[in-house]
């Protein structure tokens, strides 16, 4: 059976053009980049060139502002813990939102155990943070604001540039987790105005296990990983040369081809949402209708549970994900959907389909049909739907 | 992550539906957790002659409901009461550990349905006792 992959927000396949430029760094150019001999220098050169490329593509002022890490999660950890510990003398207050990725939320929770206090800003029904709420939350003890550029579950894109102005007026540092936006929507560091920005290669058709943190010149940061002097002493460990080369190449391709891919994905996304809404009743779109990631479709089907929808999809060759508790391994459904005000029931019935470069409209039509049939079958089985139908009949 | 038996019962659930004139209805779970199971039983001569279910929940919730109905259909009340959630999970060849608590409640729903049956039955006999004492 043909497989239809609709989970590009989780990860993407590595572009063959990226794999190709990575390959020599596993075999021919294997030297440790810290070595002074030719084999080492070649690896060092590849890293330097990649750093320059990434800096240029993001609009950084200086290539030294890019620190390669082992993942987007590590970049988030380094940004938040790094700023927190380096600025301990100035204050102990951090502001973030209630819909961040766990790489941010759990880092903040961890810091709370060590005397830091954290404000988790609420969001509106679209998953939007109010810029004014950021201003009001800042105190003279605030050392960092960390807000994601776009949410990985519902795709809502935050007004980072606007918030950045507010944060800087108050003289506070600003970090954004841009793991979902780098390579996916137009992004320029000067326009965003942030001090720190996290990204991860596997979200834009690069390899897994490599990310980067942009750190604006002059920003003080404590290291997380102690050891050698790699990455300006901010991240010890022999560099993942092939991964770094792959990250830079993937970013270059993503940005060069961004406009074309973007307009296609937005068209597909809106087509798919409209089809779902017109063919299935009691479907709710989660996230902002327009300020959302190009490939993100997140919907709740009332009266049914997300994991069972995913199982039906999988049996029909379709890969997607869900905000239901059953797929998270915890008892609560997605913290993002709950923060947006969805009831537990409706949050359990939500699924995310994230469209990517290789998907076609024919595939989306097929998926829509499978969903229509599958949701109807599950509703037939659902005591909630039954109760609802009764109520409506008696009205 | 699921066994073949789970996927079989999920894909082709047995005994889905309701029984209009059920002798007992039992429900377990709640929508906040993401799982609700409702079991309907029809009892004749202390035996489950018909059983149907409706479930809102994940794959495990649907599969446990379905296999439970097969396990107890035709059984006496006394036999059905001995069926545990654990036995249901075992009949499916096991469930992922995190599903054991939240989604494995079909036996609870069945026991509640049987309780409901007994309650209405008890009221009936209690009523008889009352009337006889009134006569005496
Ligand atoms: C918004 C966001 N932040 C951070 C991460 C973590 O990135 P990584 O998988 O590279 O650790 C992800 C991806 O899962 C993400 O979507």
XYZ file of C-alpha atoms and ligand atoms in Angstrom:
547
model
C 0.000 0.000 0.000
C 1.189 3.511 -0.809
C 2.071 5.345 2.388
C 0.990 8.955 2.807
C 3.147 10.822 5.277
C 1.363 13.749 6.930
C 3.521 14.355 9.988
C 6.059 16.851 8.697
C 5.825 18.901 11.888
C 7.277 15.893 13.719
C 10.081 15.371 11.253
C 10.833 15.404 7.532
C 12.743 13.007 5.295
C 16.290 14.152 4.621
C 16.520 15.645 1.141
C 18.754 13.415 -1.065
C 20.695 16.539 -2.095
C 21.477 17.024 1.580
C 22.507 13.403 2.110
C 24.857 13.691 -0.848
C 26.853 16.596 0.583
C 26.977 14.911 3.997
C 28.397 11.573 2.855
C 32.081 12.535 2.395
C 32.210 13.669 6.027
C 31.627 10.143 7.286
C 34.451 8.593 5.301
C 36.931 10.736 3.379
C 36.868 13.812 5.607
C 36.764 12.093 8.966
C 39.462 14.016 10.844
C 38.723 15.609 14.199
C 38.137 19.302 13.466
C 40.286 20.197 16.464
C 43.321 18.531 14.863
C 45.954 20.812 13.348
C 46.778 18.370 10.524
C 45.147 18.418 7.120
C 42.416 15.862 7.931
C 41.312 17.977 10.853
C 41.567 21.268 9.025
C 39.253 19.954 6.309
C 36.578 19.196 8.891
C 37.095 22.569 10.546
C 36.759 24.280 7.193
C 33.458 22.510 6.510
C 32.110 23.666 9.865
C 33.278 27.243 9.323
C 31.688 27.386 5.898
C 28.452 25.933 7.239
C 28.416 28.472 10.054
C 28.903 31.311 7.607
C 26.172 29.967 5.378
C 23.676 29.633 8.235
C 24.539 33.111 9.546
C 24.024 34.632 6.119
C 20.746 32.769 5.459
C 19.265 33.892 8.782
C 20.567 37.439 8.515
C 22.966 37.265 11.478
C 25.495 40.079 11.782
C 28.416 37.750 12.432
C 29.028 34.042 11.756
C 30.248 33.624 15.336
C 26.678 34.175 16.471
C 25.757 30.638 15.359
C 26.369 27.807 17.866
C 25.758 24.286 16.590
C 24.020 21.931 18.993
C 22.830 18.316 19.068
C 19.130 19.187 18.574
C 16.473 21.852 18.766
C 15.842 20.739 22.340
C 19.462 21.333 23.239
C 19.357 24.786 21.649
C 16.305 25.628 23.784
C 17.997 24.311 26.921
C 21.190 26.231 26.198
C 19.307 29.453 25.532
C 17.170 29.363 28.658
C 19.475 27.757 31.201
C 22.440 29.570 29.661
C 20.858 33.016 30.068
C 19.359 32.152 33.458
C 22.656 31.126 35.048
C 24.720 33.846 33.387
C 22.319 36.520 34.664
C 21.646 35.126 38.107
C 23.076 38.282 39.656
C 20.592 40.499 37.807
C 17.382 38.666 38.524
C 15.595 35.367 38.680
C 12.393 35.880 36.701
C 11.665 34.243 33.342
C 8.596 34.758 31.168
C 7.361 32.164 28.718
C 3.993 30.923 27.449
C 1.786 28.025 28.402
C 1.964 26.495 24.897
C 5.731 26.088 24.485
C 7.382 22.864 23.407
C 8.443 20.674 26.329
C 12.076 21.508 25.614
C 11.247 25.021 26.864
C 8.581 24.204 29.450
C 10.549 21.492 31.191
C 13.723 23.591 31.216
C 11.745 26.364 32.924
C 10.216 23.890 35.379
C 13.676 22.599 36.185
C 14.959 26.126 36.842
C 12.063 26.731 39.239
C 13.666 24.138 41.506
C 16.758 26.323 41.725
C 15.191 29.589 42.814
C 14.035 30.968 39.480
C 10.425 32.063 39.122
C 8.597 31.581 35.854
C 5.487 33.258 34.444
C 3.580 31.083 31.966
C 1.545 33.519 29.886
C -1.915 32.442 28.769
C -2.995 32.406 25.124
C -6.270 33.256 23.430
C -8.503 30.738 21.660
C -6.223 30.850 18.605
C -3.110 30.152 20.656
C -1.905 33.746 20.430
C 0.085 35.502 23.156
C -0.945 39.141 23.713
C 2.085 41.465 23.364
C 0.678 43.702 26.093
C 0.543 40.746 28.465
C 4.295 40.369 27.991
C 4.834 44.024 28.893
C 2.726 43.683 32.013
C 4.523 40.536 33.139
C 8.001 42.082 33.019
C 9.372 43.117 36.417
C 12.752 44.467 37.480
C 13.719 40.877 38.274
C 13.000 39.629 34.729
C 16.068 38.374 32.886
C 14.565 36.504 29.945
C 11.447 36.202 27.817
C 11.169 33.005 25.756
C 8.280 32.651 23.307
C 8.011 30.262 20.407
C 7.799 31.677 16.899
C 5.202 29.137 15.776
C 3.521 26.403 17.717
C 4.310 22.853 16.646
C 0.817 21.485 17.361
C -1.615 24.112 16.128
C 0.725 26.124 13.906
C -0.142 29.561 15.281
C 2.552 32.127 14.429
C 3.262 34.661 17.181
C 3.941 38.387 16.602
C 7.580 37.980 17.632
C 8.858 41.235 16.087
C 6.258 43.259 17.956
C 6.921 41.500 21.260
C 10.647 41.847 20.726
C 10.329 45.664 20.753
C 8.473 45.577 24.056
C 10.975 43.211 25.653
C 13.919 45.346 24.557
C 12.300 48.576 25.733
C 12.439 46.958 29.146
C 16.046 45.918 28.663
C 15.326 42.181 28.884
C 16.758 39.397 26.720
C 14.449 37.660 24.243
C 14.673 34.066 23.022
C 12.453 32.468 20.416
C 12.075 28.770 19.659
C 11.906 28.963 15.859
C 12.210 25.216 15.319
C 8.927 25.175 13.393
C 9.516 28.316 11.338
C 13.143 28.278 10.189
C 13.100 27.059 6.602
C 9.322 27.075 6.602
C 8.250 30.736 6.587
C 10.239 33.869 5.683
C 12.410 34.794 8.650
C 15.069 37.454 9.132
C 16.926 37.969 12.387
C 17.044 41.740 12.027
C 13.294 41.927 11.583
C 12.578 39.582 14.472
C 15.010 41.463 16.679
C 15.567 38.546 19.061
C 18.720 37.880 21.083
C 18.538 34.115 20.830
C 16.848 31.770 18.358
C 16.669 27.960 18.259
C 16.434 25.836 15.138
C 16.586 22.155 14.248
C 17.698 20.616 10.931
C 15.280 17.686 10.772
C 12.277 19.988 10.536
C 13.462 21.397 7.190
C 14.541 18.244 5.348
C 17.912 18.093 7.060
C 19.325 15.326 9.266
C 18.122 14.495 12.778
C 20.269 15.162 15.817
C 21.656 18.540 14.832
C 20.409 22.018 15.608
C 21.714 25.491 16.228
C 21.307 28.424 18.544
C 21.723 31.976 17.307
C 23.245 34.062 20.079
C 23.456 37.788 19.412
C 26.911 39.233 19.948
C 27.363 40.445 23.506
C 24.767 38.072 25.010
C 26.203 36.360 28.072
C 25.539 32.648 28.266
C 26.591 29.834 30.608
C 27.473 26.524 28.996
C 25.499 23.317 29.527
C 28.062 20.822 28.319
C 31.512 21.027 29.844
C 34.619 19.758 28.145
C 36.656 20.968 25.199
C 36.680 24.409 23.614
C 34.369 23.657 20.686
C 31.657 26.147 19.672
C 33.342 29.061 21.432
C 33.415 26.991 24.632
C 29.642 27.012 24.732
C 29.145 23.437 23.614
C 31.908 20.921 24.248
C 32.122 17.769 22.142
C 33.671 16.785 18.848
C 31.439 18.361 16.238
C 28.908 16.409 14.188
C 30.594 17.559 10.996
C 28.352 15.680 8.557
C 25.269 16.844 10.462
C 26.395 20.465 10.481
C 27.157 20.358 6.756
C 23.727 18.780 6.230
C 21.989 21.420 8.339
C 23.542 24.243 6.328
C 22.741 22.611 2.985
C 19.146 21.846 4.028
C 18.659 25.440 5.179
C 20.064 26.763 1.930
C 17.674 24.605 -0.119
C 14.694 25.372 2.124
C 15.217 29.104 1.892
C 15.960 29.135 -1.834
C 12.815 27.150 -2.543
C 10.726 28.622 0.257
C 8.434 30.851 -1.748
C 7.437 28.141 -4.186
C 6.929 25.482 -1.502
C 5.121 27.884 0.746
C 2.444 29.010 -1.648
C 1.755 25.404 -2.621
C 1.485 24.283 1.011
C -0.824 27.154 1.958
C -3.072 26.317 -0.968
C -3.130 22.621 -0.017
C -3.699 23.416 3.645
C -6.677 25.671 3.023
C -8.121 23.289 0.452
C -7.833 20.406 2.908
C -9.381 22.375 5.783
C -12.295 23.440 3.592
C -12.875 19.904 2.371
C -12.905 18.531 5.921
C -15.269 21.233 7.120
C -17.707 20.713 4.290
C -17.683 16.912 4.331
C -17.719 16.200 8.074
C -19.969 17.885 10.608
C -18.855 19.061 14.030
C -15.235 19.590 13.085
C -13.316 22.435 14.663
C -10.143 23.999 13.306
C -7.596 24.540 16.069
C -5.200 27.457 15.803
C -5.383 30.718 13.885
C -7.174 30.607 10.525
C -4.526 32.628 8.686
C -1.554 33.261 10.996
C -0.562 29.623 10.875
C 2.250 27.464 9.530
C 1.863 26.700 5.820
C 1.429 22.927 6.158
C -0.423 22.740 9.489
C -3.922 21.303 9.756
C -5.098 20.683 13.325
C -8.716 19.723 13.790
C -10.979 18.305 16.483
C -13.700 15.838 15.624
C -16.292 15.947 18.363
C -17.396 12.697 20.067
C -14.432 10.624 18.925
C -10.978 10.049 20.330
C -7.796 11.000 18.470
C -5.796 7.817 18.806
C -8.523 5.714 17.269
C -8.636 8.098 14.308
C -4.867 7.724 13.936
C -5.174 3.932 13.974
C -7.764 4.039 11.208
C -5.534 6.385 9.216
C -2.509 4.138 9.744
C -4.454 1.075 8.582
C -5.225 3.032 5.413
C -1.592 3.966 4.906
C -1.658 7.445 6.423
C 0.724 8.790 9.108
C -0.495 11.660 11.306
C -0.405 12.607 14.986
C -2.781 13.581 17.744
C -3.157 15.779 20.804
C -4.953 13.006 22.633
C -3.561 11.787 25.938
C -3.393 8.260 24.586
C -0.672 9.199 22.163
C 1.355 11.266 24.615
C 1.838 8.577 27.236
C 0.320 10.840 29.887
C -3.242 11.070 31.136
C -3.857 14.599 29.973
C -4.466 15.679 26.416
C -2.278 18.308 24.773
C -1.323 21.221 27.070
C -1.555 23.478 24.022
C -5.193 22.668 23.260
C -6.167 22.934 26.934
C -4.422 26.323 27.193
C -6.476 27.471 24.196
C -9.613 26.668 26.149
C -10.666 23.385 24.542
C -12.502 20.983 26.825
C -10.748 17.712 27.617
C -13.257 15.827 25.492
C -12.692 17.906 22.402
C -8.930 18.001 22.947
C -8.918 14.183 23.026
C -10.529 14.181 19.610
C -7.933 16.313 17.890
C -5.470 15.299 15.235
C -2.665 17.097 13.455
C -1.961 16.526 9.790
C 1.128 18.397 8.661
C 1.560 18.610 4.923
C 4.981 18.618 3.280
C 6.777 19.062 -0.029
C 6.067 15.607 -1.416
C 2.315 15.463 -0.728
C -0.161 15.803 -3.600
C -3.742 16.986 -3.830
C -4.841 13.489 -4.815
C -3.399 12.204 -1.557
C -5.276 14.851 0.393
C -8.550 13.911 -1.295
C -7.971 10.288 -0.350
C -7.172 11.234 3.265
C -10.305 13.333 3.438
C -12.391 10.358 2.330
C -10.750 8.059 4.884
C -11.419 10.600 7.627
C -15.020 11.052 6.600
C -15.632 7.315 6.738
C -13.511 6.673 9.827
C -15.030 9.458 11.908
C -18.521 8.296 10.964
C -17.662 4.738 12.031
C -16.224 5.869 15.373
C -19.189 8.137 16.036
C -21.493 5.213 15.400
C -19.649 3.523 18.265
C -19.506 6.551 20.555
C -21.878 6.910 23.521
C -21.202 10.664 23.461
C -22.459 10.982 19.904
C -25.472 8.890 20.785
C -26.299 11.163 23.742
C -25.823 14.214 21.584
C -28.036 12.898 18.802
C -30.758 12.159 21.353
C -30.592 15.630 22.790
C -30.854 17.175 19.357
C -33.811 14.993 18.457
C -35.661 15.949 21.622
C -35.165 19.686 20.971
C 2.436 -1.145 19.810
C -0.849 -3.100 19.776
C -1.202 -6.878 19.344
C -2.922 -8.404 16.327
C -5.905 -9.281 18.493
C -6.306 -5.643 19.548
C -6.137 -4.470 15.959
C -8.612 -7.159 14.905
C -11.154 -6.091 17.528
C -10.505 -2.424 16.785
C -11.021 -2.900 13.053
C -13.987 -5.269 13.338
C -15.561 -4.626 16.710
C -18.125 -7.246 17.774
C -21.491 -6.409 19.330
C -21.442 -2.660 18.795
C -24.711 -0.911 19.532
C -27.358 -0.538 22.198
C -30.135 -2.717 23.526
C -33.314 -0.708 23.704
C -34.972 -2.758 26.474
C -31.759 -3.701 28.287
C -31.996 -5.307 31.707
C -28.883 -3.522 32.834
C -26.671 -0.694 31.572
C -23.258 0.079 33.045
C -20.751 2.798 32.289
C -17.087 3.220 33.183
C -14.488 5.910 32.535
C -15.137 9.559 31.795
C -14.650 11.862 28.840
C -12.026 13.924 30.671
C -9.692 10.911 30.566
C -10.684 10.229 27.005
C -12.429 6.901 27.555
C -16.067 6.040 28.215
C -17.512 2.562 27.843
C -21.167 1.728 28.099
C -22.324 -1.887 28.252
C -25.904 -3.075 27.742
C -27.018 -6.549 28.870
C -30.101 -8.642 28.333
C -30.564 -11.309 31.006
C -32.673 -14.458 30.918
C -32.557 -17.161 33.599
C -29.486 -15.563 35.198
C -27.682 -15.756 31.853
C -26.403 -12.996 29.543
C -28.349 -13.689 26.372
C -27.387 -10.490 24.625
C -24.745 -7.817 25.154
C -23.850 -4.662 23.253
C -21.412 -1.819 23.780
C -20.747 1.776 22.866
C -17.299 3.192 23.487
C -15.608 6.547 23.110
C -11.892 6.046 23.386
C -8.616 4.861 21.990
C -7.850 1.597 20.214
C -7.413 -0.267 23.494
C -10.722 1.023 24.845
C -12.606 -0.174 21.778
C -10.821 -3.532 21.603
C -11.321 -4.332 25.306
C -15.036 -3.512 25.033
C -15.402 -5.678 21.971
C -13.578 -8.753 23.282
C -15.349 -8.516 26.632
C -18.727 -8.835 24.955
C -17.507 -12.010 23.255
C -16.086 -13.398 26.478
C -19.325 -13.147 28.452
C -22.087 -13.590 25.912
C -24.008 -16.729 26.903
C -22.320 -16.890 30.313
C -24.209 -16.889 33.621
C -24.132 -13.755 35.752
C -21.981 -15.548 38.293
C -19.431 -16.489 35.593
C -19.449 -12.989 34.079
C -18.829 -11.403 37.455
C -15.543 -13.258 37.712
C -14.187 -11.676 34.518
C -11.598 -9.045 35.431
C -10.015 -6.206 33.477
C -6.785 -8.186 33.651
C -8.414 -11.228 32.034
C -9.721 -8.969 29.244
C -6.243 -7.594 28.613
C -4.797 -11.119 28.609
C -7.385 -12.294 26.108
C -6.083 -9.586 23.778
C -2.524 -10.839 24.174
C -1.679 -7.922 26.470
C -1.915 -4.133 26.311
C 0.796 -1.457 26.410
C 1.503 -0.715 30.118
C 0.128 2.854 30.060
C -3.168 1.551 28.674
C -3.748 -0.855 31.540
C -5.318 1.784 33.778
C -7.039 4.342 31.610
C -8.395 2.250 28.765
C -8.985 -1.149 30.313
C -12.331 -0.622 32.022
C -14.705 -2.835 30.063
C -15.085 -5.371 32.904
C -15.917 -2.497 35.273
C -18.668 -1.349 32.931
C -20.003 -4.904 32.686
C -20.039 -5.335 36.470
C -21.957 -2.076 36.770
C -24.468 -3.291 34.199
C -24.914 -6.511 36.185
C -25.260 -4.495 39.400
C -27.910 -2.371 37.757
C -29.741 -5.507 36.725
C -29.536 -6.880 40.268
C -30.695 -3.564 41.752
C -33.883 -3.534 39.737
C -34.351 -7.214 40.458
C -33.774 -6.688 44.192
C -36.297 -3.865 44.319
C -38.751 -6.229 42.834
C -38.194 -8.891 45.507
C -38.024 -6.248 48.234
C -41.394 -4.976 47.076
C -42.771 -8.498 47.290
C -41.430 -8.856 50.834
C -43.029 -5.552 51.803
C -46.412 -6.483 50.470
C -46.305 -9.869 52.148
C -45.461 -8.285 55.497
C -48.337 -5.881 54.971
C -50.654 -8.821 54.602
C -49.196 -10.529 57.670
C 8.682 23.970 18.577
C 9.697 22.891 18.798
N 10.715 23.106 19.644
C 11.652 22.181 19.861
C 11.622 20.960 19.233
C 12.696 19.957 19.528
O 13.561 19.786 18.445
P 14.458 18.479 18.378
O 13.571 17.373 17.957
O 15.498 18.786 17.346
O 15.057 18.283 19.716
C 10.569 20.683 18.350
C 10.447 19.392 17.654
O 10.075 18.372 18.162
C 9.587 21.673 18.129
O 8.569 21.459 17.307
